Amino acid sequence: MSSDPLANKAQAWSALFSEPMSELVKRYTASVGFDQRLWRADIEGSLAHAEMLAAQGIIGEQDLADIRRGMAQIRQEIESGRFEWKLELEDVHLNIEARLTALVGDAGKRLHTGRSRNDQVATDVRLWLRGEIDRLQPLLQSMQRALLDLAERHAETVMPGFTHLQVAQPVSFAHHLLAYVEMFARDGERLADVRRRVNRLPLGAAALAGTSYALDRWRVARTLGFDGLCENSLDAVSDRDFALEFAAFASICMVHVSRLSEEIVLWMSQNFGFIDLADRYCTGSSIMPQKRNPDVAELARGKTGRVVGHLMGLLMLMKGQPLAYNKDNQEDKEPLFDAVDTVADTLRIMAEMVEGLQVKPDAMERAARRGYATATDLADYLVKKGLPFRDAHEAVAHAVKLALGRGVDLSELSLADLQAIHPLIGEDAPQVLTLRGSMNARRVVGGTAPEQVLARIAAHRARLANA
Ligand code: ARG
């Protein structure tokens, strides 16, 4: 028998096994191909565990020194690409532990005292995810800043606001963009909330029941920067709700990105012509020489399906699992990793694309005018003169019909025409029918009037400056 108990997978378990694992099973059960990504967290978690074991007198100071020395070398080997990942050692945990034992002998074999891969992997995933969350927050903030920068230049740029994708009322382009800033700001709050529940320590749960060694769990938690402990050992090793919550955050965030992407695609089409994208975000067609396609926005929309799929996959992964740990949980990693990568890349590229977006205010304004976007304003005008709203609504429908028949905008009808529709319409009416008059009048908190929009921009900027 080899002196390295993990050198051969069949020997890793115990003498109980009388035949080696089949090649197919080896490949089927191995996760090292993807979970090696957790190596930093795995080493960090092991060092915190070893340090605590030594402090509690469970392993010797010399063991701790050996473990530290071995882990320092392993870290170098992995960073430089010299580490040899072995499929027969199944996962990142066994690979690192086996190498440690090869390097430092018995101390390496003592590392796993009072620990199981079950609480080890749960700890690693949480540590890793916490780091990723901390990298995602600035990306969400950059996305918001890019939108704010663009909005700041367009508080006076009028575009049609839509309901049912029909022209509804004029809004400023800035106001439209700020809707997305609100969405991404909430995504940031959601992510911070997820982090609170990710940041709890499973180590100490061991395989499922806790351990009889006198571990100091709080010491490990402090070393690793966890805010608390998982307080039921069965729950600690088995539930992945923190990953579900992250995937839910990621899905919602991607849905927001997807809505923005859809608008960018629409706005760029010849039928809207509201914006243009810098060439570097577009692709051409191999057959139609005139084409410039907004592929990045389309892909972001498409990748949303993939992230939402990961959320569904993770939910299904959990739903049938009896307590406590089951190997099913090994399947949590790829969806989680891909969700993180997809959201990060998407936020990065969308922020850049938004920064380079060219706005065509004339086209936006023309579209608003074509859609009788100020009809509500004329109705409100009549209400302020004393007409009940329903009657005002009806009177304005006649005005729109007249304008439609003549192929002109409401603001192009003469005062006489308007007065023929309703005698309460006075000389001050044409002013309310202008797009800017309509926009400027919506001064309610959260409305599209430039003063409101500029105040929101300032508030968002202050929030981001303190983030
Ligand atoms: N690779 C495993 C996972 O990702 C580690 C835990 C394995 N535990 C076990 N009892 N087989 O979940």
CSV table of C-alpha atoms and ligand atoms in Angstrom, one decimal:
chain,number,residue,atom,x,y,z
A,1,MET,CA,0.0,0.0,0.0
A,2,SER,CA,1.2,3.5,-0.9
A,3,SER,CA,2.3,5.7,2.0
A,4,ASP,CA,0.2,8.5,0.5
A,5,PRO,CA,-3.4,7.5,1.3
A,6,LEU,CA,-4.9,9.7,-1.3
A,7,ALA,CA,-2.5,8.8,-4.1
A,8,ASN,CA,-5.0,6.2,-5.3
A,9,LYS,CA,-8.7,7.0,-5.2
A,10,ALA,CA,-9.7,3.5,-4.2
A,11,GLN,CA,-7.4,3.8,-1.2
A,12,ALA,CA,-8.7,7.2,-0.3
A,13,TRP,CA,-11.7,5.9,1.4
A,14,SER,CA,-10.5,2.9,3.4
A,15,ALA,CA,-9.4,-0.7,3.3
A,16,LEU,CA,-13.1,-1.5,3.0
A,17,PHE,CA,-13.0,-1.1,-0.8
A,18,SER,CA,-11.8,-4.3,-2.5
A,19,GLU,CA,-11.8,-3.0,-6.1
A,20,PRO,CA,-10.9,0.2,-7.8
A,21,MET,CA,-13.6,2.6,-9.0
A,22,SER,CA,-14.6,2.1,-12.6
A,23,GLU,CA,-13.2,4.6,-15.0
A,24,LEU,CA,-16.6,5.8,-16.0
A,25,VAL,CA,-17.7,6.3,-12.4
A,26,LYS,CA,-14.4,8.2,-11.7
A,27,ARG,CA,-15.2,10.6,-14.5
A,28,TYR,CA,-18.9,10.8,-13.7
A,29,THR,CA,-18.3,11.6,-10.0
A,30,ALA,CA,-15.3,13.9,-10.3
A,31,SER,CA,-15.7,17.6,-10.0
A,32,VAL,CA,-12.0,18.7,-10.1
A,33,GLY,CA,-12.4,19.9,-13.7
A,34,PHE,CA,-14.6,22.7,-12.5
A,35,ASP,CA,-14.3,23.0,-8.7
A,36,GLN,CA,-10.5,23.7,-8.9
A,37,ARG,CA,-11.7,27.3,-9.2
A,38,LEU,CA,-12.3,27.2,-5.5
A,39,TRP,CA,-8.7,26.5,-4.6
A,40,ARG,CA,-8.0,29.9,-3.0
A,41,ALA,CA,-11.0,29.5,-0.7
A,42,ASP,CA,-10.1,25.9,0.0
A,43,ILE,CA,-6.5,26.8,1.1
A,44,GLU,CA,-7.8,29.8,3.1
A,45,GLY,CA,-10.4,27.7,4.9
A,46,SER,CA,-7.9,25.0,5.6
A,47,LEU,CA,-5.4,27.4,7.1
A,48,ALA,CA,-8.0,28.9,9.4
A,49,HIS,CA,-9.1,25.5,10.5
A,50,ALA,CA,-5.5,24.4,11.1
A,51,GLU,CA,-4.7,27.5,13.0
A,52,MET,CA,-7.7,26.9,15.3
A,53,LEU,CA,-6.8,23.2,15.8
A,54,ALA,CA,-3.3,24.3,16.9
A,55,ALA,CA,-4.7,27.0,19.2
A,56,GLN,CA,-7.0,24.4,20.8
A,57,GLY,CA,-4.1,22.0,21.3
A,58,ILE,CA,-5.7,19.4,18.9
A,59,ILE,CA,-2.7,19.5,16.6
A,60,GLY,CA,0.8,20.6,17.5
A,61,GLU,CA,2.5,23.9,16.6
A,62,GLN,CA,4.9,22.0,14.4
A,63,ASP,CA,2.0,20.5,12.5
A,64,LEU,CA,0.6,24.0,11.9
A,65,ALA,CA,4.0,25.2,10.7
A,66,ASP,CA,4.2,22.3,8.3
A,67,ILE,CA,0.7,22.8,7.0
A,68,ARG,CA,1.4,26.5,6.4
A,69,ARG,CA,4.7,25.8,4.6
A,70,GLY,CA,3.0,23.1,2.5
A,71,MET,CA,0.0,25.3,1.6
A,72,ALA,CA,2.4,28.2,0.7
A,73,GLN,CA,4.1,25.9,-1.8
A,74,ILE,CA,0.8,24.6,-3.2
A,75,ARG,CA,-0.4,28.1,-3.7
A,76,GLN,CA,2.7,28.8,-5.7
A,77,GLU,CA,2.3,25.7,-7.7
A,78,ILE,CA,-1.3,26.5,-8.6
A,79,GLU,CA,-0.6,30.1,-9.4
A,80,SER,CA,2.3,29.2,-11.7
A,81,GLY,CA,0.3,26.4,-13.4
A,82,ARG,CA,2.6,23.7,-12.2
A,83,PHE,CA,0.1,22.0,-9.9
A,84,GLU,CA,-1.0,18.6,-11.2
A,85,TRP,CA,-4.7,18.2,-10.8
A,86,LYS,CA,-5.7,14.6,-10.7
A,87,LEU,CA,-9.0,13.3,-11.8
A,88,GLU,CA,-8.7,10.2,-9.6
A,89,LEU,CA,-8.5,12.6,-6.6
A,90,GLU,CA,-12.1,13.7,-7.5
A,91,ASP,CA,-12.3,17.2,-6.3
A,92,VAL,CA,-10.3,20.3,-5.3
A,93,HIS,CA,-10.3,19.4,-1.7
A,94,LEU,CA,-8.8,15.9,-2.0
A,95,ASN,CA,-6.3,17.2,-4.6
A,96,ILE,CA,-5.0,19.8,-2.3
A,97,GLU,CA,-5.0,17.6,0.8
A,98,ALA,CA,-3.1,14.8,-1.1
A,99,ARG,CA,-0.5,17.3,-2.3
A,100,LEU,CA,-0.1,18.7,1.2
A,101,THR,CA,0.5,15.2,2.7
A,102,ALA,CA,3.0,14.5,-0.1
A,103,LEU,CA,4.8,17.7,0.8
A,104,VAL,CA,4.7,17.6,4.6
A,105,GLY,CA,3.7,14.1,5.7
A,106,ASP,CA,1.8,13.5,8.9
A,107,ALA,CA,0.8,17.1,9.5
A,108,GLY,CA,-1.1,17.0,6.2
A,109,LYS,CA,-3.0,13.9,7.4
A,110,ARG,CA,-3.9,15.8,10.6
A,111,LEU,CA,-5.5,18.7,8.8
A,112,HIS,CA,-8.8,17.0,8.3
A,113,THR,CA,-9.3,16.4,12.1
A,114,GLY,CA,-12.8,17.6,13.1
A,115,ARG,CA,-13.7,18.4,9.5
A,116,SER,CA,-15.5,16.7,6.6
A,117,ARG,CA,-15.5,17.6,3.0
A,118,ASN,CA,-19.2,18.3,3.6
A,119,ASP,CA,-18.6,21.4,5.8
A,120,GLN,CA,-15.4,22.1,3.9
A,121,VAL,CA,-17.1,22.5,0.5
A,122,ALA,CA,-20.0,24.5,2.0
A,123,THR,CA,-17.4,26.9,3.5
A,124,ASP,CA,-15.4,27.1,0.3
A,125,VAL,CA,-18.4,28.0,-1.8
A,126,ARG,CA,-19.5,30.6,0.6
A,127,LEU,CA,-16.0,32.2,0.8
A,128,TRP,CA,-15.7,32.2,-2.9
A,129,LEU,CA,-19.1,33.6,-3.5
A,130,ARG,CA,-18.6,36.3,-1.0
A,131,GLY,CA,-15.5,37.4,-2.9
A,132,GLU,CA,-17.4,37.4,-6.2
A,133,ILE,CA,-20.2,39.4,-4.6
A,134,ASP,CA,-17.7,42.0,-3.6
A,135,ARG,CA,-16.4,42.2,-7.2
A,136,LEU,CA,-19.9,42.5,-8.6
A,137,GLN,CA,-21.0,45.4,-6.5
A,138,PRO,CA,-18.6,47.9,-8.2
A,139,LEU,CA,-19.7,46.6,-11.6
A,140,LEU,CA,-23.3,47.3,-10.7
A,141,GLN,CA,-22.2,50.8,-9.6
A,142,SER,CA,-20.4,51.4,-12.8
A,143,MET,CA,-23.5,50.4,-14.7
A,144,GLN,CA,-25.5,53.0,-12.7
A,145,ARG,CA,-22.8,55.7,-13.2
A,146,ALA,CA,-22.8,55.1,-17.0
A,147,LEU,CA,-26.5,55.6,-17.1
A,148,LEU,CA,-26.3,58.7,-14.9
A,149,ASP,CA,-23.6,60.2,-17.1
A,150,LEU,CA,-25.8,59.8,-20.1
A,151,ALA,CA,-28.9,60.9,-18.3
A,152,GLU,CA,-27.2,64.1,-17.1
A,153,ARG,CA,-26.8,65.3,-20.7
A,154,HIS,CA,-30.5,64.5,-21.5
A,155,ALA,CA,-32.7,66.0,-18.9
A,156,GLU,CA,-34.2,68.2,-21.6
A,157,THR,CA,-34.2,65.6,-24.4
A,158,VAL,CA,-37.8,64.7,-25.1
A,159,MET,CA,-38.8,61.2,-26.1
A,160,PRO,CA,-42.1,59.5,-26.2
A,161,GLY,CA,-42.9,57.5,-23.1
A,162,PHE,CA,-44.7,54.3,-24.0
A,163,THR,CA,-47.3,52.0,-22.6
A,164,HIS,CA,-48.2,48.9,-24.6
A,165,LEU,CA,-45.3,50.2,-26.8
A,166,GLN,CA,-47.8,52.9,-28.0
A,167,VAL,CA,-46.8,56.5,-27.6
A,168,ALA,CA,-48.2,57.6,-24.3
A,169,GLN,CA,-46.8,60.8,-22.8
A,170,PRO,CA,-43.6,62.7,-23.4
A,171,VAL,CA,-40.8,62.0,-20.9
A,172,SER,CA,-37.2,63.0,-21.0
A,173,PHE,CA,-34.6,60.5,-22.1
A,174,ALA,CA,-32.9,61.1,-18.8
A,175,HIS,CA,-36.0,60.1,-16.9
A,176,HIS,CA,-36.3,56.9,-19.0
A,177,LEU,CA,-32.6,56.0,-18.2
A,178,LEU,CA,-33.2,56.8,-14.5
A,179,ALA,CA,-35.8,54.0,-14.4
A,180,TYR,CA,-32.9,51.6,-15.0
A,181,VAL,CA,-30.7,53.3,-12.4
A,182,GLU,CA,-33.5,52.6,-9.9
A,183,MET,CA,-33.6,48.9,-11.0
A,184,PHE,CA,-29.8,48.4,-10.7
A,185,ALA,CA,-29.8,50.3,-7.4
A,186,ARG,CA,-32.3,47.7,-6.0
A,187,ASP,CA,-30.2,44.9,-7.5
A,188,GLY,CA,-27.3,46.3,-5.4
A,189,GLU,CA,-29.4,46.2,-2.3
A,190,ARG,CA,-30.5,42.7,-3.0
A,191,LEU,CA,-27.0,41.6,-3.5
A,192,ALA,CA,-25.9,43.2,-0.2
A,193,ASP,CA,-28.7,41.3,1.5
A,194,VAL,CA,-27.6,38.0,-0.1
A,195,ARG,CA,-24.1,38.6,1.2
A,196,ARG,CA,-25.3,38.7,4.8
A,197,ARG,CA,-26.6,35.2,4.6
A,198,VAL,CA,-23.7,33.9,2.5
A,199,ASN,CA,-21.3,35.1,5.1
A,200,ARG,CA,-21.9,32.5,7.8
A,201,LEU,CA,-19.5,29.7,8.7
A,202,PRO,CA,-20.4,26.0,8.1
A,203,LEU,CA,-17.1,24.6,9.4
A,204,GLY,CA,-17.6,22.7,12.6
A,205,ALA,CA,-20.6,20.9,11.3
A,206,ALA,CA,-18.3,18.2,10.1
A,207,ALA,CA,-20.0,15.5,8.1
A,208,LEU,CA,-23.5,16.3,9.5
A,209,ALA,CA,-23.8,16.0,13.2
A,210,GLY,CA,-21.0,18.3,14.5
A,211,THR,CA,-17.9,17.0,16.1
A,212,SER,CA,-16.6,15.8,19.4
A,213,TYR,CA,-13.3,17.8,19.1
A,214,ALA,CA,-13.3,21.0,21.0
A,215,LEU,CA,-13.3,23.3,18.0
A,216,ASP,CA,-13.5,27.0,18.4
A,217,ARG,CA,-15.9,27.9,15.6
A,218,TRP,CA,-16.0,31.6,16.3
A,219,ARG,CA,-12.2,31.8,16.0
A,220,VAL,CA,-12.4,30.3,12.5
A,221,ALA,CA,-15.3,32.6,11.6
A,222,ARG,CA,-13.3,35.6,12.7
A,223,THR,CA,-10.2,34.5,10.8
A,224,LEU,CA,-12.2,34.0,7.6
A,225,GLY,CA,-14.2,37.2,8.0
A,226,PHE,CA,-17.6,35.5,8.5
A,227,ASP,CA,-20.2,37.4,10.4
A,228,GLY,CA,-21.8,34.4,12.0
A,229,LEU,CA,-22.0,30.6,12.3
A,230,CYS,CA,-24.4,28.2,10.6
A,231,GLU,CA,-26.1,27.1,13.8
A,232,ASN,CA,-27.5,23.7,12.8
A,233,SER,CA,-24.9,21.2,11.6
A,234,LEU,CA,-27.4,19.4,9.3
A,235,ASP,CA,-28.5,22.6,7.7
A,236,ALA,CA,-24.9,23.8,7.4
A,237,VAL,CA,-23.7,21.0,5.2
A,238,SER,CA,-26.8,20.5,3.2
A,239,ASP,CA,-28.7,23.6,2.3
A,240,ARG,CA,-27.6,25.8,-0.6
A,241,ASP,CA,-30.3,28.5,-0.3
A,242,PHE,CA,-27.5,31.1,-0.3
A,243,ALA,CA,-26.7,30.0,-3.8
A,244,LEU,CA,-30.4,30.1,-4.7
A,245,GLU,CA,-30.6,33.6,-3.4
A,246,PHE,CA,-27.6,34.6,-5.4
A,247,ALA,CA,-29.0,33.1,-8.5
A,248,ALA,CA,-32.3,34.9,-7.9
A,249,PHE,CA,-30.4,38.2,-7.6
A,250,ALA,CA,-28.5,37.3,-10.8
A,251,SER,CA,-31.7,36.5,-12.6
A,252,ILE,CA,-33.5,39.7,-11.6
A,253,CYS,CA,-30.5,41.7,-12.5
A,254,MET,CA,-30.2,40.0,-15.9
A,255,VAL,CA,-33.9,40.6,-16.5
A,256,HIS,CA,-33.2,44.3,-15.9
A,257,VAL,CA,-30.3,44.2,-18.3
A,258,SER,CA,-32.5,42.3,-20.8
A,259,ARG,CA,-35.2,44.9,-20.7
A,260,LEU,CA,-32.6,47.7,-21.4
A,261,SER,CA,-31.1,45.5,-24.1
A,262,GLU,CA,-34.5,45.1,-25.8
A,263,GLU,CA,-34.9,48.8,-25.8
A,264,ILE,CA,-31.5,49.4,-27.2
A,265,VAL,CA,-32.3,47.0,-30.0
A,266,LEU,CA,-35.6,48.7,-30.7
A,267,TRP,CA,-34.2,52.2,-30.5
A,268,MET,CA,-31.5,51.3,-32.9
A,269,SER,CA,-33.8,49.9,-35.5
A,270,GLN,CA,-34.5,52.1,-38.5
A,271,ASN,CA,-38.2,52.3,-37.4
A,272,PHE,CA,-37.2,54.1,-34.2
A,273,GLY,CA,-33.8,55.5,-35.0
A,274,PHE,CA,-33.5,57.0,-31.5
A,275,ILE,CA,-29.9,56.0,-30.9
A,276,ASP,CA,-26.8,54.7,-32.6
A,277,LEU,CA,-24.2,52.4,-31.1
A,278,ALA,CA,-20.5,52.8,-31.6
A,279,ASP,CA,-19.2,50.4,-34.3
A,280,ARG,CA,-17.2,48.5,-31.8
A,281,TYR,CA,-20.4,47.1,-30.2
A,282,CYS,CA,-22.0,46.1,-33.6
A,283,THR,CA,-21.4,43.4,-36.0
A,284,GLY,CA,-22.1,43.2,-39.7
A,285,SER,CA,-23.8,40.6,-41.9
A,286,SER,CA,-22.0,38.2,-44.1
A,287,ILE,CA,-24.6,38.7,-46.8
A,288,MET,CA,-26.3,42.1,-46.3
A,289,PRO,CA,-23.6,44.8,-46.7
A,290,GLN,CA,-25.8,47.5,-45.2
A,291,LYS,CA,-26.3,45.8,-41.9
A,292,ARG,CA,-25.0,46.9,-38.5
A,293,ASN,CA,-26.4,44.7,-35.8
A,294,PRO,CA,-26.7,45.4,-32.1
A,295,ASP,CA,-25.3,41.9,-31.2
A,296,VAL,CA,-24.1,42.8,-27.8
A,297,ALA,CA,-27.5,43.9,-26.6
A,298,GLU,CA,-29.1,40.8,-28.2
A,299,LEU,CA,-26.6,38.5,-26.5
A,300,ALA,CA,-27.2,40.1,-23.2
A,301,ARG,CA,-30.9,39.5,-23.7
A,302,GLY,CA,-30.2,35.9,-24.7
A,303,LYS,CA,-27.8,35.2,-21.8
A,304,THR,CA,-30.6,36.2,-19.4
A,305,GLY,CA,-32.3,33.0,-20.3
A,306,ARG,CA,-29.2,31.1,-19.3
A,307,VAL,CA,-28.9,32.7,-15.9
A,308,VAL,CA,-32.6,32.3,-15.1
A,309,GLY,CA,-32.1,28.7,-16.2
A,310,HIS,CA,-29.4,28.3,-13.6
A,311,LEU,CA,-31.8,29.5,-10.9
A,312,MET,CA,-34.3,26.9,-12.0
A,313,GLY,CA,-31.6,24.3,-12.1
A,314,LEU,CA,-30.5,25.1,-8.6
A,315,LEU,CA,-34.0,25.1,-7.3
A,316,MET,CA,-34.6,21.6,-8.8
A,317,LEU,CA,-31.3,20.5,-7.4
A,318,MET,CA,-32.4,21.2,-3.9
A,319,LYS,CA,-36.0,20.2,-4.0
A,320,GLY,CA,-35.8,16.4,-3.5
A,321,GLN,CA,-32.9,16.2,-1.1
A,322,PRO,CA,-33.4,14.7,2.2
A,323,LEU,CA,-31.2,15.9,5.0
A,324,ALA,CA,-28.3,16.2,5.2
A,325,TYR,CA,-25.5,16.3,2.6
A,326,ASN,CA,-26.1,14.5,-0.7
A,327,LYS,CA,-23.7,14.3,-3.7
A,328,ASP,CA,-26.4,16.2,-5.7
A,329,ASN,CA,-24.9,19.3,-4.2
A,330,GLN,CA,-21.8,18.9,-6.2
A,331,GLU,CA,-24.0,20.1,-9.1
A,332,ASP,CA,-24.4,23.5,-7.5
A,333,LYS,CA,-21.0,24.8,-8.8
A,334,GLU,CA,-21.3,25.0,-12.5
A,335,PRO,CA,-24.5,27.0,-12.5
A,336,LEU,CA,-23.3,29.2,-9.8
A,337,PHE,CA,-20.0,29.9,-11.5
A,338,ASP,CA,-21.6,30.6,-14.8
A,339,ALA,CA,-24.2,32.9,-13.2
A,340,VAL,CA,-21.4,34.9,-11.6
A,341,ASP,CA,-19.4,35.1,-14.8
A,342,THR,CA,-22.3,35.9,-17.0
A,343,VAL,CA,-23.6,38.7,-14.8
A,344,ALA,CA,-20.1,40.2,-14.4
A,345,ASP,CA,-19.3,40.1,-18.1
A,346,THR,CA,-22.7,41.4,-19.0
A,347,LEU,CA,-22.6,44.4,-16.6
A,348,ARG,CA,-19.1,45.2,-17.7
A,349,ILE,CA,-20.0,45.3,-21.4
A,350,MET,CA,-23.4,47.0,-21.0
A,351,ALA,CA,-21.8,49.8,-18.9
A,352,GLU,CA,-19.3,50.4,-21.7
A,353,MET,CA,-21.9,50.3,-24.4
A,354,VAL,CA,-24.1,52.7,-22.6
A,355,GLU,CA,-21.2,55.1,-22.3
A,356,GLY,CA,-20.7,55.1,-26.1
A,357,LEU,CA,-24.4,55.4,-27.0
A,358,GLN,CA,-25.1,58.2,-29.4
A,359,VAL,CA,-28.5,59.8,-28.9
A,360,LYS,CA,-30.6,61.3,-31.7
A,361,PRO,CA,-32.8,63.9,-29.9
A,362,ASP,CA,-34.6,65.0,-33.1
A,363,ALA,CA,-35.8,61.5,-33.9
A,364,MET,CA,-37.0,61.1,-30.4
A,365,GLU,CA,-38.9,64.3,-30.4
A,366,ARG,CA,-40.4,63.6,-33.8
A,367,ALA,CA,-41.7,60.3,-32.6
A,368,ALA,CA,-43.3,61.9,-29.5
A,369,ARG,CA,-45.0,64.5,-31.7
A,370,ARG,CA,-46.4,61.8,-34.1
A,371,GLY,CA,-48.1,60.0,-31.3
A,372,TYR,CA,-50.3,62.8,-29.8
A,373,ALA,CA,-48.3,62.4,-26.6
A,374,THR,CA,-49.8,65.6,-25.1
A,375,ALA,CA,-53.5,64.5,-25.4
A,376,THR,CA,-53.6,63.9,-21.6
A,377,ASP,CA,-52.3,67.4,-21.0
A,378,LEU,CA,-55.2,68.9,-23.0
A,379,ALA,CA,-57.6,66.7,-20.9
A,380,ASP,CA,-56.0,67.9,-17.7
A,381,TYR,CA,-56.2,71.5,-18.9
A,382,LEU,CA,-60.0,71.1,-19.3
A,383,VAL,CA,-60.3,69.5,-15.9
A,384,LYS,CA,-58.5,72.4,-14.4
A,385,LYS,CA,-61.1,74.6,-16.1
A,386,GLY,CA,-63.8,72.7,-14.3
A,387,LEU,CA,-64.8,69.9,-16.7
A,388,PRO,CA,-65.2,66.4,-15.2
A,389,PHE,CA,-62.3,64.2,-16.3
A,390,ARG,CA,-64.4,61.7,-18.3
A,391,ASP,CA,-65.9,64.5,-20.4
A,392,ALA,CA,-62.5,66.1,-20.9
A,393,HIS,CA,-61.2,62.7,-22.1
A,394,GLU,CA,-64.0,62.5,-24.6
A,395,ALA,CA,-63.5,66.0,-25.9
A,396,VAL,CA,-59.8,65.4,-26.5
A,397,ALA,CA,-60.6,62.2,-28.3
A,398,HIS,CA,-62.4,64.4,-30.8
A,399,ALA,CA,-59.4,66.7,-31.1
A,400,VAL,CA,-57.1,63.7,-31.7
A,401,LYS,CA,-59.5,62.4,-34.4
A,402,LEU,CA,-59.5,65.8,-36.1
A,403,ALA,CA,-55.7,66.1,-36.0
A,404,LEU,CA,-55.3,62.5,-37.2
A,405,GLY,CA,-57.7,63.2,-40.2
A,406,ARG,CA,-55.5,66.2,-41.1
A,407,GLY,CA,-52.3,64.4,-40.5
A,408,VAL,CA,-51.1,67.0,-38.1
A,409,ASP,CA,-50.1,67.1,-34.4
A,410,LEU,CA,-52.4,68.4,-31.7
A,411,SER,CA,-50.2,71.5,-31.3
A,412,GLU,CA,-50.7,72.3,-34.9
A,413,LEU,CA,-54.5,72.6,-34.6
A,414,SER,CA,-55.6,76.3,-34.6
A,415,LEU,CA,-57.1,77.8,-31.6
A,416,ALA,CA,-60.4,78.1,-33.5
A,417,ASP,CA,-60.4,74.4,-34.2
A,418,LEU,CA,-59.7,73.6,-30.6
A,419,GLN,CA,-62.4,76.0,-29.4
A,420,ALA,CA,-64.9,74.3,-31.7
A,421,ILE,CA,-64.2,71.1,-29.9
A,422,HIS,CA,-64.8,72.7,-26.5
A,423,PRO,CA,-65.6,76.2,-25.5
A,424,LEU,CA,-63.5,76.0,-22.3
A,425,ILE,CA,-60.4,75.9,-24.4
A,426,GLY,CA,-58.7,79.3,-24.1
A,427,GLU,CA,-55.8,81.1,-25.6
A,428,ASP,CA,-53.4,79.5,-23.1
A,429,ALA,CA,-54.2,76.0,-24.3
A,430,PRO,CA,-51.6,75.7,-27.1
A,431,GLN,CA,-48.8,76.1,-24.6
A,432,VAL,CA,-49.9,73.0,-22.7
A,433,LEU,CA,-49.9,71.0,-26.0
A,434,THR,CA,-46.2,71.4,-26.5
A,435,LEU,CA,-44.0,68.4,-25.6
A,436,ARG,CA,-41.8,70.5,-23.3
A,437,GLY,CA,-44.8,72.1,-21.6
A,438,SER,CA,-46.2,68.7,-20.9
A,439,MET,CA,-42.9,67.4,-19.6
A,440,ASN,CA,-42.1,70.4,-17.4
A,441,ALA,CA,-45.5,70.2,-15.8
A,442,ARG,CA,-44.8,66.8,-14.3
A,443,ARG,CA,-43.1,68.1,-11.2
A,444,VAL,CA,-44.4,65.5,-8.8
A,445,VAL,CA,-41.7,63.6,-6.9
A,446,GLY,CA,-40.5,60.9,-9.3
A,447,GLY,CA,-42.0,62.8,-12.3
A,448,THR,CA,-40.3,63.6,-15.6
A,449,ALA,CA,-39.9,67.4,-15.1
A,450,PRO,CA,-36.2,68.3,-15.6
A,451,GLU,CA,-35.9,69.7,-12.0
A,452,GLN,CA,-37.1,66.4,-10.6
A,453,VAL,CA,-34.9,64.4,-12.8
A,454,LEU,CA,-31.8,66.5,-12.0
A,455,ALA,CA,-32.6,66.1,-8.3
A,456,ARG,CA,-32.8,62.3,-8.7
A,457,ILE,CA,-29.5,62.3,-10.5
A,458,ALA,CA,-27.9,64.2,-7.7
A,459,ALA,CA,-29.3,61.8,-5.1
A,460,HIS,CA,-28.1,58.8,-7.0
A,461,ARG,CA,-24.6,60.3,-7.3
A,462,ALA,CA,-24.5,61.0,-3.6
A,463,ARG,CA,-25.5,57.5,-2.8
A,464,LEU,CA,-22.9,56.0,-5.2
A,465,ALA,CA,-20.2,58.3,-3.8
A,466,ASN,CA,-20.9,56.8,-0.3
A,467,ALA,CA,-21.1,53.3,-1.6
B,1,ARG,N1,-17.0,17.6,-4.3
B,1,ARG,C1,-18.0,17.5,-3.3
B,1,ARG,C2,-19.1,18.6,-3.5
B,1,ARG,O1,-18.9,19.4,-4.3
B,1,ARG,C3,-17.4,17.7,-2.0
B,1,ARG,C4,-18.1,17.1,-0.8
B,1,ARG,C5,-18.1,15.7,-1.0
B,1,ARG,N2,-18.6,15.0,0.2
B,1,ARG,C6,-18.9,13.7,0.2
B,1,ARG,N3,-19.4,13.2,1.2
B,1,ARG,N4,-18.8,13.0,-0.9
B,1,ARG,O2,-20.1,18.6,-2.9
